[in-house]
Amino acid sequence: MNKASRRQLLETSRLRLKKYRALYQRYLISGRHAIAAALQAGDLQPLELLVTEAAREFIAHLPLPEGLPVFLITEKEAAKIGDETTPQGIFLTSRRPCYEWQTASFRSPVLYLEQVNDPGNLGTIIRTACWFGVKQILLSPDSADPFQPKSVRASAGYLPHLSVYEQVSLNDLREIRKKTGFQLVATAPANATPLPELIRQAGRRLILAFGSEAHGLSSDLLNICDHRMTIPGKGSVESLNLGVAVAVSLYQLTIIDHLSNGE
């Protein structure tokens, strides 16, 4: 196994920064479980694996594609590449995909996230969406970068299992709604309908829109939505964590699908 070159180490460590992810058109996946999950995605374009001597034993348990270059790095070099407190010493670089919504074949439900700028929250939502079979997520301008290391790590390696469309404006969202015939459903704390009842009214071809925890959805988005959805609660808490709200909504949709299919 060859040692990683100084240039490789420099370029890989730079992937912490958005400008270099854009420049090199690649991103970083760290940790053996996240790498194993990512490698199971058909759309992943892995470029090279970097591993410390202590982490070499993990390689045998990974479904590595034939011919993938593997390079050895030191523990000190691993600490410079990863941003974790205790890096596992194994890193995969992959080609950064660029998805265009204009050519997409959308499958309900689609998630639209407006100005969700916390990368940890975004990664958690991606992982949750994958669990419930969501295939597409739309991100508004001023949202977190899904390829940021914290977001990739929070997704547990499931980012490449779905398509994330960035910089999707409200005008774009109108076009997507027109193209698909999907109903745009906005989450709102008041003057809204619980999801099970809403589905009886709107059907199941849906774009579910969620806003940031700090500000919720903008008035501009609320003004163009077809329906407003709420998650009923009994306690005195003002609102749910965003990731929890997404999970509860997708769980309700899944239960409704199972019941309607007699499962």
Backbone as a ProteinNet text record, in pm:
[ID]
protein_1_A
[PRIMARY]
MNKASRRQLLETSRLRLKKYRALYQRYLISGRHAIAAALQAGDLQPLELLVTEAAREFIAHLPLPEGLPVFLITEKEAAKIGDETTPQGIFLTSRRPCYEWQTASFRSPVLYLEQVNDPGNLGTIIRTACWFGVKQILLSPDSADPFQPKSVRASAGYLPHLSVYEQVSLNDLREIRKKTGFQLVATAPANATPLPELIRQAGRRLILAFGSEAHGLSSDLLNICDHRMTIPGKGSVESLNLGVAVAVSLYQLTIIDHLSNGE
[TERTIARY]
84.4	0	87.9	65.9	145.4	101.8	196.7	165.1	102.4	10.9	-51	53	46	140.7	102.3	193.7	166.1	52.6	49.6	-58.7	-193.3	-198.3	-323.6	-371.5	-278.9	-313.8	-364.8	-299	-341.4	-481.2	-503.2	-632.6	-743.5	-714.5	-816.2	-851	-749.9	-777.2	-855.6	-837.6	-910.3	-1059	-1099.5	-1240.6	-1330.7	-1271.2	-1351.7	-1420.3	-1360.4	-1408.4	-1489.9	-1600	-1693	-1626.4	-1539.6	-1480.5	-1393.3	-1329.9	-1245.8	-1329.1	-1439.4	-1528.8	-1583	-1610.3	-1657.5	-1544.2	-1424.2	-1310.9	-1272.4	-1262.6	-1219	-1335.4	-1459	-1578	-1574	-1541.1	-1538.8	-1572	-1603.4	-1631.6	-1579.6	-1585.1	-1520.6	-1623.3	-1605.5	-1686.1	-1589.6	-1615.8	-1523.2	-1592	-1513.3	-1564.6	-1609.4	-1578.9	-1603.4	-1751.3	-1838.2	-1980.7	-2041.2	-2004.6	-2054.7	-2003.1	-1876.6	-1820.2	-1889	-1912.5	-1980.2	-2119.5	-2192.7	-2327.3	-2321.9	-2226.2	-2215.1	-2181.6	-2095.7	-2052.2	-2164.5	-2274.1	-2388.2	-2479.3	-2449.9	-2531.4	-2484.6	-2578.3	-2543.5	-2485.7	-2520.3	-2475.2	-2341.7	-2287.4	-2161.6	-2048.8	-1962.1	-1845.3	-1718.2	-1679	-1562.1	-1433.8	-1341.9	-1217	-1096.3	-1085.5	-973.6	-1004.9	-937.2	-953	-820.9	-827.9	-710	-729.5	-628.7	-646.4	-518	-531.5	-415.2	-381.2	-262.5	-220.5	-317.1	-362.9	-454.4	-590.5	-627.9	-760.4	-757.3	-640.8	-629.9	-722	-744.5	-828.8	-972.3	-1016.1	-1152.5	-1172.1	-1064	-1075	-1141.1	-1108	-1161.3	-1312.9	-1369.2	-1514	-1591.5	-1522.7	-1588.1	-1610.5	-1726	-1753.5	-1686.5	-1553.8	-1480.4	-1492	-1513.3	-1515	-1375.7	-1371.3	-1243.8	-1162.7	-1037.8	-948.7	-947.2	-1023.7	-1022.7	-885.6	-818.7	-687.5	-698	-606.6	-602.7	-464.2	-461.2	-334.9	-323.4	-201.1	-173.2	-141.2	-197.4	-168.4	-133.7	-67.5	-32.5	-147.7	-140.8	-242.3	-242.9	-127	-116.5	-182.4	-160.8	-223	-374.7	-420.3	-564.4	-630.5	-561.5	-617	-633.2	-547.8	-558	-668.6	-700.8	-804.7	-943.9	-965.7	-1098.8	-1123.2	-1250	-1284.3	-1347.2	-1347.5	-1402.1	-1305.1	-1356.9	-1271.6	-1179.6	-1235.5	-1157.5	-1180.4	-1107.5	-1125.8	-1091.6	-1164	-1141.9	-1025.1	-971.3	-853.1	-882.6	-1004.6	-1038.1	-1128.6	-1089.2	-1157.1	-1175.8	-1292.6	-1321.3	-1352.2	-1285.1	-1322.8	-1410.2	-1506.7	-1600.8	-1626.9	-1660.9	-1700.9	-1826.6	-1827.7	-1945.4	-2047.4	-2165.1	-2264.5	-2328.2	-2379.8	-2452.5	-2585.9	-2692.3	-2824.4	-2900.1	-2970.2	-3052.5	-3199.4	-3280.2	-3420.1	-3496.5	-3447.3	-3517.7	-3523.4	-3428.9	-3424.8	-3466	-3515.5	-3548.5	-3684.4	-3695	-3824.6	-3863.9	-3950.7	-3981.3	-4075.8	-4050.8	-4134.6	-4180.1	-4307.7	-4363.5	-4330.6	-4307.9	-4305	-4167.6	-4169.4	-4047.4	-4039	-3918.7	-3900.7	-3843.2	-3898.3	-3840.8	-3799.4	-3672.1	-3619	-3578.5	-3642.2	-3617.6	-3523.7	-3406.2	-3305.4	-3274.9	-3260.1	-3214.3	-3062.1	-3006.7	-2864.1	-2777.1	-2833.6	-2753.3	-2714.6	-2585.7	-2546.6	-2579.3	-2574.4	-2609.6	-2756.4	-2842.3	-2985.7	-3010.9	-2942.9	-2962.3	-2920.7	-2807.2	-2761.9	-2857.6	-2911.1	-3009.1	-3134.2	-3179.7	-3298	-3270.4	-3151.4	-3115.8	-3121.6	-3065.4	-3068.1	-3211.3	-3291.7	-3432.2	-3508.8	-3486.3	-3554.6	-3521.7	-3395.5	-3356.3	-3428.9	-3442.6	-3512.4	-3655.2	-3719.9	-3860	-3874.5	-3765.7	-3773.9	-3784.8	-3758.9	-3760	-3641.9	-3666	-3561.5	-3509.2	-3583.6	-3540.1	-3563.3	-3463.5	-3473.4	-3435.9	-3517.4	-3492.2	-3445.9	-3338.1	-3286.4	-3299.3	-3350.2	-3361.3	-3223.8	-3211.3	-3089.1	-3069.2	-2945.3	-2908.1	-2929.5	-2929.6	-2933.9	-2792.1	-2777.7	-2647.3	-2603.3	-2473.6	-2416.4	-2429	-2503.1	-2517.8	-2387.6	-2284.7	-2157	-2054.5	-2097.7	-2012.1	-1986.4	-1864.8	-1834	-1931	-1976.2	-2069.1	-2201.7	-2248.1	-2372.3	-2357.9	-2247.3	-2223.5	-2217.5	-2149.8	-2137.2	-2273.3	-2354.3	-2486.9	-2579.9	-2552.6	-2634.1	-2596.7	-2489.8	-2441	-2402.4	-2361.2	-2317.7	-2428.8	-2550.1	-2663	-2689.4	-2606.7	-2623.7	-2631.3	-2542.4	-2549.9	-2665.5	-2749	-2863.1	-2984.5	-2976.8	-3085.1	-3026.9	-3112.7	-3068.8	-3104.9	-3006	-3027.3	-3006.6	-3110.5	-3108.2	-3090.7	-2984.3	-2953.2	-3000.2	-3008.8	-3043.1	-3178.5	-3276.1	-3409.9	-3493	-3519.3	-3593.5	-3743.5	-3819.2	-3964.7	-4020.6	-3960.1	-4002.5	-3976.5	-3860.7	-3830.9	-3933.8	-3968.9	-4065	-4200.9	-4240.1	-4365.5	-4358.1	-4243.7	-4226.3	-4229.4	-4167.8	-4167.3	-4309.3	-4382.8	-4522.2	-4603.7	-4580.5	-4652.7	-4612.6	-4483	-4430.1	-4481.4	-4488.5	-4523.3	-4671.6	-4740.9	-4879	-4889.7	-4776.4	-4777.3	-4839.1	-4900.8	-4954	-4842.6	-4831.2	-4730.3	-4791.2	-4731.9	-4783.8	-4681.7	-4722.4	-4634.6	-4664.3	-4560.6	-4579.4	-4600.9	-4700.9	-4735.6	-4789.5	-4762	-4806.1	-4954.4	-5017.5	-5156.9	-5232.4	-5365	-5451.8	-5410.3	-5386.6	-5337.2	-5409.5	-5395.1	-5466.1	-5369.3	-5404.7	-5318.3	-5299.9	-5182.3	-5146.3	-5244.3	-5288.3	-5380.9	-5508	-5562.5	-5682.6	-5650.1	-5533	-5493.9	-5479.2	-5426.7	-5407.9	-5541.7	-5642.9	-5777.2	-5825.5	-5778.6	-5818.3	-5727.6	-5597.9	-5499.8	-5441.3	-5462.1	-5397.3	-5255.3	-5178.8	-5045.8	-4932.6	-4962.3	-4856.8	-4818.8	-4715.5	-4690	-4546.4	-4533.4	-4406.6	-4425.6	-4350.9	-4361.9	-4254.8	-4296.3	-4203.6	-4181.6	-4054.1	-4016.7	-3919.9	-3933.4	-3845.3	-3746	-3662	-3561.7	-3628.8	-3558.9	-3613.8	-3627.8	-3538.1	-3539.7	-3652.7	-3681.9	-3774.8	-3895.8	-3894.4	-4005.1	-4005.6	-4119.4	-4131.4	-4160.1	-4110.6	-4132.2	-4277.4	-4319.9	-4456.3	-4474.1	-4367	-4375.6	-4407	-4344	-4372.6	-4512.8	-4549.7	-4683.3	-4792.1	-4763.3	-4862.9	-4884.2	-4785.8	-4801.8	-4836.9	-4842	-4868.1	-5015.2	-5038.5	-5174.8	-5245.4	-5167.4	-5223.5	-5124.3	-5178.2	-5092.7	-5114.6	-5004.2	-5007.1	-4952.3	-5009.7	-4958	-4943.2	-4860.2	-4844.5	-4908	-5022.8	-5090.9	-5007.3	-5012.5	-4943.9	-5030.3	-4988.2	-5065.6	-4992	-4862.2	-4782.7	-4774.6	-4688	-4674.3	-4554.4	-4481.1	-4364.5	-4411.2	-4338.5	-4380.3	-4368.1	-4259.8	-4238.7	-4150.4	-4147	-4062.5	-3927.6	-3827.9	-3702.2	-3732.9	-3661.8	-3691	-3678.4	-3571.4	-3552.6	-3664.9	-3714	-3825.3	-3952.5	-3976.6	-4096.6	-4096.5	-3981.2	-3970.5	-3996.4	-3936.8	-3952.2	-4097.1	-4164.4	-4304.5	-4391.7	-4368.5	-4448.6	-4429.9	-4305	-4277.8	-4328.2	-4322	-4376.4	-4527.5	-4596	-4740.5	-4774.6	-4698.9	-4721.5	-4699.7	-4596.3	-4565.8	-4676.7	-4727.8	-4837.2	-4961.7	-4991.7	-5108.8	-5092.5	-4971	-4944.7	-4965.2	-4913.9	-4927.8	-5074.5	-5149.7	-5291.3	-5370	-5339.3	-5413.2	-5380.1	-5260.4	-5220.5	-5254.7	-5323.5	-5364.6	-5251.3	-5144.1	-5028.1	-5040.4
-119.3	0	124.3	212	333.7	438	521.9	632.5	747.1	818.7	934.5	1043.7	1111.2	1218.6	1345.8	1437.7	1565.7	1638.8	1629.2	1695	1632.2	1499.8	1432	1476.8	1479.8	1517.5	1660.7	1750.1	1889.8	1903.6	1843.9	1856.3	1791.9	1678.6	1610.3	1691.1	1748	1828.8	1954.7	2003.6	2124.2	2098.7	1973.4	1942.4	1980.3	2023.2	2080	2208.8	2276.4	2408	2398.5	2473.4	2468.2	2507.1	2609.1	2656.2	2549.7	2466.4	2361	2240.1	2214.8	2109	2145.3	2273.6	2319.5	2316.4	2357.9	2362.2	2222.1	2128.4	1992.9	1902.7	1950.7	1871.2	1734.1	1736.7	1613.7	1645.7	1542.8	1561.4	1441.8	1452.2	1355.3	1281.3	1149.9	1065.7	1000.8	1011.8	958.7	858.3	762.4	660.5	536	419.2	294.9	267.6	298.3	270	361.5	489.6	583.5	546.8	508.1	468.3	343	246.2	123	152.6	244.2	280	351.5	443.3	519.9	429.5	331	243.1	154.9	145.6	66.8	146	274.1	360.1	345.7	325.1	306.1	429.2	548.8	672.5	724	659.7	706.7	690.7	791.3	786.1	797.5	688.9	694.1	716.3	792.7	827.3	760.2	768	703.7	689.1	591.6	563.1	591.9	666.3	694.7	631	560.1	482.2	480.6	484.5	471.9	324.7	300.8	162.3	94.1	167.1	109	75.2	146.1	124.5	31.7	-22.2	-108.2	-229.5	-277.7	-397.2	-372.5	-246.2	-216.1	-242.1	-234.9	-243.5	-373.4	-482.1	-613.8	-621.4	-533.4	-535.9	-435.9	-367.3	-266.7	-322	-291.4	-336	-244.2	-243.5	-151.4	-193.2	-98.4	-132.9	-175.4	-263.4	-312	-197.1	-192.7	-91.5	40.5	53	179.3	199.6	310.8	335.6	350.2	286.2	292.6	341.3	441.7	501.3	503.1	491.1	488	628.8	663.5	792.4	769.7	866.8	857.4	909.4	881.9	931.6	1084.7	1143.2	1288.9	1346.2	1281.3	1326.7	1308.8	1200.1	1176	1286.1	1331.6	1437.5	1568.1	1591.2	1712.4	1703.1	1579.7	1561.2	1568.9	1493.4	1486.9	1599	1633.6	1736.7	1676.5	1541.8	1477.6	1491.7	1480.8	1484.9	1363.8	1247.4	1123.9	1055.5	1095.7	1035.7	887.2	810.3	665.6	629.4	726.5	699.8	638.2	656.3	603.2	702.6	740	845.6	803	833.1	807.7	939.9	968.6	1084.6	1037.6	1119.9	1084.6	1205.6	1179.2	1286.6	1353.2	1486.1	1560.3	1569.2	1508	1512.2	1649.4	1679.1	1803.8	1767.8	1776.4	1738.1	1860.5	1844.6	1951.4	1909.2	1989.2	1949.7	1946.6	2021.9	2029.2	1893.7	1805.7	1674.4	1560.8	1594.9	1492.6	1427.9	1301.6	1231.5	1218.8	1307.6	1315.1	1204.3	1159.4	1057.3	1106.5	1100.9	1150.9	1055.1	1113.7	1256.1	1316.8	1444.6	1523.3	1619.1	1640.9	1737	1867.2	1978.8	2109.4	2171.9	2203.8	2261.9	2406.5	2497.9	2640.4	2696.2	2738.3	2801.6	2719.3	2590.8	2503.2	2508.7	2593	2623.4	2555	2461.3	2382.9	2251.6	2228.2	2107.9	1978.8	1981.8	1863	1827.6	1929.7	1908.2	1853.4	1911.3	1868.5	1722.5	1685.6	1547.1	1449.5	1488.4	1403.8	1385.3	1492.6	1485.1	1393.8	1402.7	1315.7	1168.7	1138.2	999.8	953.3	1039.1	1005.7	985.6	1074.9	1064.6	931.9	891.8	763	646.8	652.2	545.7	529.5	641.4	636.8	633.5	614.1	592.9	717.1	834.1	957.7	955.2	996.7	993.3	1130.7	1236.7	1370.8	1473.1	1557.1	1669.6	1796.2	1898.8	2029.5	2125.7	2195.9	2293.8	2434.2	2524	2663.6	2729.4	2845.9	2925	2954.3	2974.5	3003.9	2883.6	2764.4	2643.5	2591.3	2500.7	2439.5	2356.4	2338.6	2255.1	2108.7	2026.3	1885.5	1806.9	1861.2	1791	1839.6	1928.4	1971.5	1851.3	1832.6	1712.1	1682.2	1784.8	1760.6	1707	1757.7	1710.5	1566.4	1538.3	1402.5	1305	1344.7	1257.9	1234.9	1340.5	1326.5	1241.2	1235	1149.8	1003.1	974.7	837.8	769.7	850.3	794.5	773.9	817.7	792.4	905.4	1009.2	1119.5	1071.5	982	941.6	848.3	815.6	727.7	804.8	936.1	1016.7	1135.5	1209.6	1325.8	1453	1538.1	1666	1777.6	1856.1	1965.5	2096.6	2166.9	2290.1	2413.9	2524.4	2656.1	2654.2	2586.3	2578.3	2695	2792	2911.2	2882.6	2980.5	2965.4	2960.1	3034.4	3025.2	2885.6	2829.9	2691.7	2596.5	2619.8	2532.9	2537.6	2655.1	2666.4	2582.6	2588.4	2511.7	2361.5	2320.1	2177.5	2130.9	2214.3	2180.1	2167	2258.2	2253.5	2130.5	2099.8	1987.3	1853.6	1840.7	1712	1696.5	1809.1	1801.8	1770.8	1777.1	1750.5	1868.4	1838.1	1940.4	1988.1	2120	2177.2	2194.6	2125.7	2124.6	2191.6	2297.9	2371.2	2333	2313	2286.6	2419.2	2422.5	2545.6	2509.6	2592.7	2560.1	2588	2672.8	2710.4	2721.2	2714.4	2724	2623.2	2500.9	2396.1	2265	2169.4	2042.1	1929.3	1839.4	1723.3	1641.5	1581.6	1514.8	1405	1316.1	1211.7	1268	1372.7	1435.1	1507.4	1570	1643.2	1550.1	1431.5	1336.5	1295.7	1287.5	1255.5	1366.9	1489.4	1602.1	1618.1	1598.1	1634.8	1516.4	1394.3	1280.1	1263	1177.6	1144.8	1187.4	1271.3	1327.3	1463	1461.8	1576.3	1624.8	1756.7	1820	1874	1821.5	1865.6	1970.3	2089.3	2200.5	2222.6	2233	2258.2	2376.1	2458.2	2572.9	2552.2	2650.3	2641.8	2647.1	2595.7	2598.1	2741.4	2828	2966.1	3048.6	3029.1	3119.8	3050.8	2920	2852.9	2884.8	2866.2	2894.1	3042.2	3093.4	3234.4	3257.8	3381.5	3416.8	3398.1	3419.5	3400.7	3256.1	3162.9	3021.6	2985.1	3032.9	3002.8	3054.2	3163.7	3221.5	3139.8	3058.2	2979.8	2833.2	2794.7	2653.5	2619.4	2490.4	2442.3	2407	2361.5	2319.3	2351.3	2360.8	2377.2	2258.8	2203.6	2082.9	2112.2	2046.3	2059.5	1921.5	1913.5	1790.7	1815.6	1756	1782.4	1735.9	1813.3	1776.3	1810.6	1763	1787.5	1874.2	1883.5	1953.6	2102.4	2167.4	2313.2	2358.9	2263.9	2301.2	2378	2482.8	2569.7	2501.3	2424.6	2362.1	2239.6	2158.3	2039.8	2071.9	1993.3	1994.6	1963.1	2028.5	2013.1	1867.9	1802.5	1663.3	1575.1	1601.6	1524.9	1550.6	1676	1709.9	1637.6	1633.2	1561.5	1412.8	1356.1	1212.8	1176.6	1257.2	1229.3	1236.5	1335.7	1352.4	1234.5	1193.9	1082.2	951	938.5	817.8	809.7	921.1	921.8	883.2	936.4	900.4	751.3	696.7	554	467.7	504.1	428.4	433.1	548.9	562.3	474.4	472.1	385.8	239.2	197.8	57.6	20.6	109.6	80.8	74.9	165.4	167.6	47.4	-9.7	-128.3	-258.5	-246.2	-364.7	-436.8	-365.6	-428.8	-423.1
0	0	0	-94.9	-105.9	-3	34	123.6	43.6	107.1	42.3	22	-91	-119.8	-44.2	-38.5	27.7	-42.2	-175.5	-249.6	-216.8	-210.3	-174.1	-36.4	57.3	194.1	200.2	127.9	127	67.7	-49.2	-115.4	-32.4	30.1	110.5	234.7	299.9	419.3	383.8	262	219.2	198.1	190.6	165	282.9	391.1	499.7	455.1	357.6	315.4	187.5	183.8	70.7	-60.1	-56.9	-182.5	-247.2	-165	-222.2	-264.8	-196	-243.9	-381.8	-400.2	-531.3	-634.4	-593.7	-685.5	-733.3	-638.2	-672.5	-714.5	-693.4	-724.9	-657.3	-528.8	-450.3	-305.1	-229.8	-87.6	-10.4	121.9	209.6	294.3	304.4	393.1	490.6	619.7	719.5	810.2	858.9	950.1	875.3	932	856.9	833.9	932	913.2	807.1	809.9	709.9	571	562.1	433	381.1	469.4	427.4	375	442.6	397.4	263.4	248.5	124	5.7	27.6	-80.9	-134.8	-61.4	-107.5	-200.3	-216.5	-303.9	-447.9	-537.3	-677.4	-743.7	-693.1	-757.1	-704.1	-601.6	-545.5	-648.3	-655.1	-743.5	-658.3	-591.5	-502.7	-580.4	-520.1	-588	-523.4	-390.4	-322.8	-174.5	-114.3	28.5	98	207.4	287.7	425	473.9	595.6	676.8	809.3	896.9	915.8	968.8	994.9	1090.6	1192.6	1291.5	1233.2	1126.7	1067.5	946.5	913.3	794.7	802.8	923.8	940.5	893.1	889.8	845.9	696.4	620.7	474.9	431.7	498.4	460.4	476.3	557.1	583	497.2	407.9	323.3	182.7	123.8	-13.9	-116.1	-116	-202	-348.4	-437.5	-580.4	-626	-722.1	-772.8	-832.9	-796.3	-851.6	-776.9	-668.5	-593.4	-529.1	-554.7	-493.8	-341.5	-269.3	-124	-82.7	6.8	47	199.5	245.5	388.7	437.7	555.5	617.7	763.9	824.5	966	1052.2	1181.3	1274.3	1276.7	1267.5	1266.8	1141.9	1029.5	903.8	908.8	970.6	983.7	1066.3	1170.3	1255.6	1178.9	1078.1	998.1	893.4	852.1	750.2	811.3	917.4	978.1	1076.8	1096	1193.9	1318.6	1329.3	1447.6	1564.4	1685.2	1804	1807.6	1772.4	1767.6	1632.9	1530.3	1397.7	1398.8	1316.4	1309.4	1219.9	1148.7	1067	932.4	882.5	750.2	678.4	554.9	481	335.2	283.2	142.2	74.1	-36.6	-116.6	-232.2	-266.4	-372.7	-460.6	-584.7	-675.4	-621	-623.7	-575.4	-688	-669.7	-777.5	-788.7	-905.7	-929.3	-993.3	-915.5	-963.5	-1013.2	-1122.9	-1180	-1172.7	-1105	-1086.3	-1219.3	-1316.2	-1444.9	-1515.6	-1486.2	-1551.7	-1458.6	-1341.6	-1242	-1269.2	-1231	-1228.6	-1082.1	-1037.2	-895.2	-850.9	-727.7	-665.7	-529.2	-503.9	-378.2	-262.8	-143.4	-113.2	-140.9	-176	-193.6	-74.5	-22	86.1	31	77.6	48.1	180.4	194.1	317.2	290.3	363	340	446.3	401.9	487.1	612.1	592.1	699.5	697.5	783.1	772.1	875.6	951.2	1044.2	977.2	950.2	876.9	951.1	1084.9	1161.5	1145.9	1151.5	1129.3	989.5	891.1	753	735.3	790.6	779.3	845.3	960.9	1029.5	944.7	881.5	794.7	675.6	618.2	505.7	547.9	662.4	712.1	736.2	797.8	824.2	694.7	598.5	469	401.6	408.6	348.9	416.2	546.4	619.2	569.1	539.2	496.1	343.6	271.8	128	42.3	99.5	20.1	-77.1	-198.8	-301.6	-340.2	-306.4	-346.2	-234.6	-214	-121.4	-196.9	-181.9	-242.8	-134.2	-159.6	-64.1	-121.1	-39.9	-82.3	-80.5	-144.8	-125.6	23.6	62.7	201.9	293.9	238.1	320.1	341.2	438	463.3	343.3	332.5	226.8	268.8	193.5	232.6	228.5	159.6	147.5	249.2	339.1	448	540	592.4	670.6	784.1	856.1	965.8	915.2	801.6	743.1	693.3	624.1	574.8	691.5	799.6	916.2	982.4	993.6	1054.3	969.4	839.7	751.7	763.9	840	861.1	729.9	631.7	504.5	403.8	435.3	345.5	246.5	248.6	153.4	8	-37.8	-179.6	-213.5	-115.4	-142.4	-194.5	-196	-252.8	-326.9	-394.2	-471.7	-395.6	-376.5	-309	-410.9	-432.6	-529.4	-453.1	-482.3	-410.1	-486.6	-412.8	-470	-542.7	-482.2	-541.7	-486.9	-570	-528.5	-524.6	-477	-475.4	-617.2	-708.4	-849.3	-904.7	-868.5	-908.9	-849.9	-724.3	-656.4	-726.2	-769.3	-846.5	-974.1	-1041.5	-1164.9	-1137.7	-1028.5	-993	-962.2	-891.1	-860	-988.4	-1080.5	-1208.1	-1288.9	-1289.5	-1366.3	-1314	-1181.8	-1120.6	-1090.7	-1071	-1025.6	-877.5	-805.1	-661.8	-586.5	-473.5	-384.6	-291.1	-275.6	-187.1	-47.9	47.7	185.1	276.1	343.3	433.5	577	655.8	797.8	869.2	955.7	1026.7	1164.8	1266.7	1402.1	1426.9	1343.6	1367.9	1236.1	1245.5	1127	1020.2	1065.7	976.2	1007.2	917	924.6	957.7	1049.6	1073.8	946	931.4	806.6	763.9	852.2	805.8	742.2	803	747.3	617.2	612.7	492.9	372.7	395.8	285.2	224.9	308	254.7	161.7	186.6	102.6	-19.8	0.4	-102.9	-178.1	-127.9	-190.3	-139.7	-208	-157.3	-251.4	-346.7	-434.1	-375.2	-289.6	-203.5	-207.8	-192.5	-156.8	-16	80	218.4	245.8	287	309.3	458.3	496.3	634.8	638.9	743.2	759.4	871.4	892.5	998	1134.6	1235.5	1371.1	1422.2	1380.3	1430.5	1370.9	1242.2	1174.3	1111.4	1100.9	1033.2	884.4	821.8	678.4	655	544.6	511.2	471.6	484.6	444	293.3	217.6	72.5	37.3	107.7	80.3	128.7	245.6	297.8	203.1	136.2	45.3	-81.3	-120.1	-243.1	-216.4	-89.4	-59.9	-88	-116.6	-139.9	-10	87.6	215.8	326.5	448.3	566.1	658.6	705.2	786.8	925.4	1025.7	1161.3	1223.7	1326.7	1404.9	1540.6	1568.9	1695.9	1815.4	1921.5	2044.7	2165.8	2282.7	2405.1	2506.4	2491.9	2592.4	2570.1	2648.3	2644.6	2563.3	2502.1	2422.1	2298.7	2265.1	2154.6	2019.3	1999.7	1868.8	1883.4	1776.4	1772.9	1709.1	1745.8	1670.4	1525	1433.4	1291.5	1246.9	1287.7	1249.5	1298.5	1419.7	1475.7	1394.9	1359	1281.1	1145.9	1081.7	954.1	975.4	1079.9	1106.2	1135.5	1218.1	1252.1	1127.5	1044.2	922.5	826.9	806.8	716.2	773.7	905.5	970	948.2	964.1	941.6	797.7	702.9	562.9	540.6	602.6	586.9	644.5	760.7	822.3	734.5	681	592.9	469	412.7	296.9	332.2	446.8	488.4	507.2	570.6	595.8	465.3	374.2	248.3	160.9	183.6	107.2	178.3	291.8	366.2	435.8	466	530.6	682.7
[MASK]
+++++++++++++++++++++++++++++++++++++++++++++++++++++++++++++++++++++++++++++++++++++++++++++++++++++++++++++++++++++++++++++++++++++++++++++++++++++++++++++++++++++++++++++++++++++++++++++++++++++++++++++++++++++++++++++++++++++++++++++++++++++++++++++++++++++++

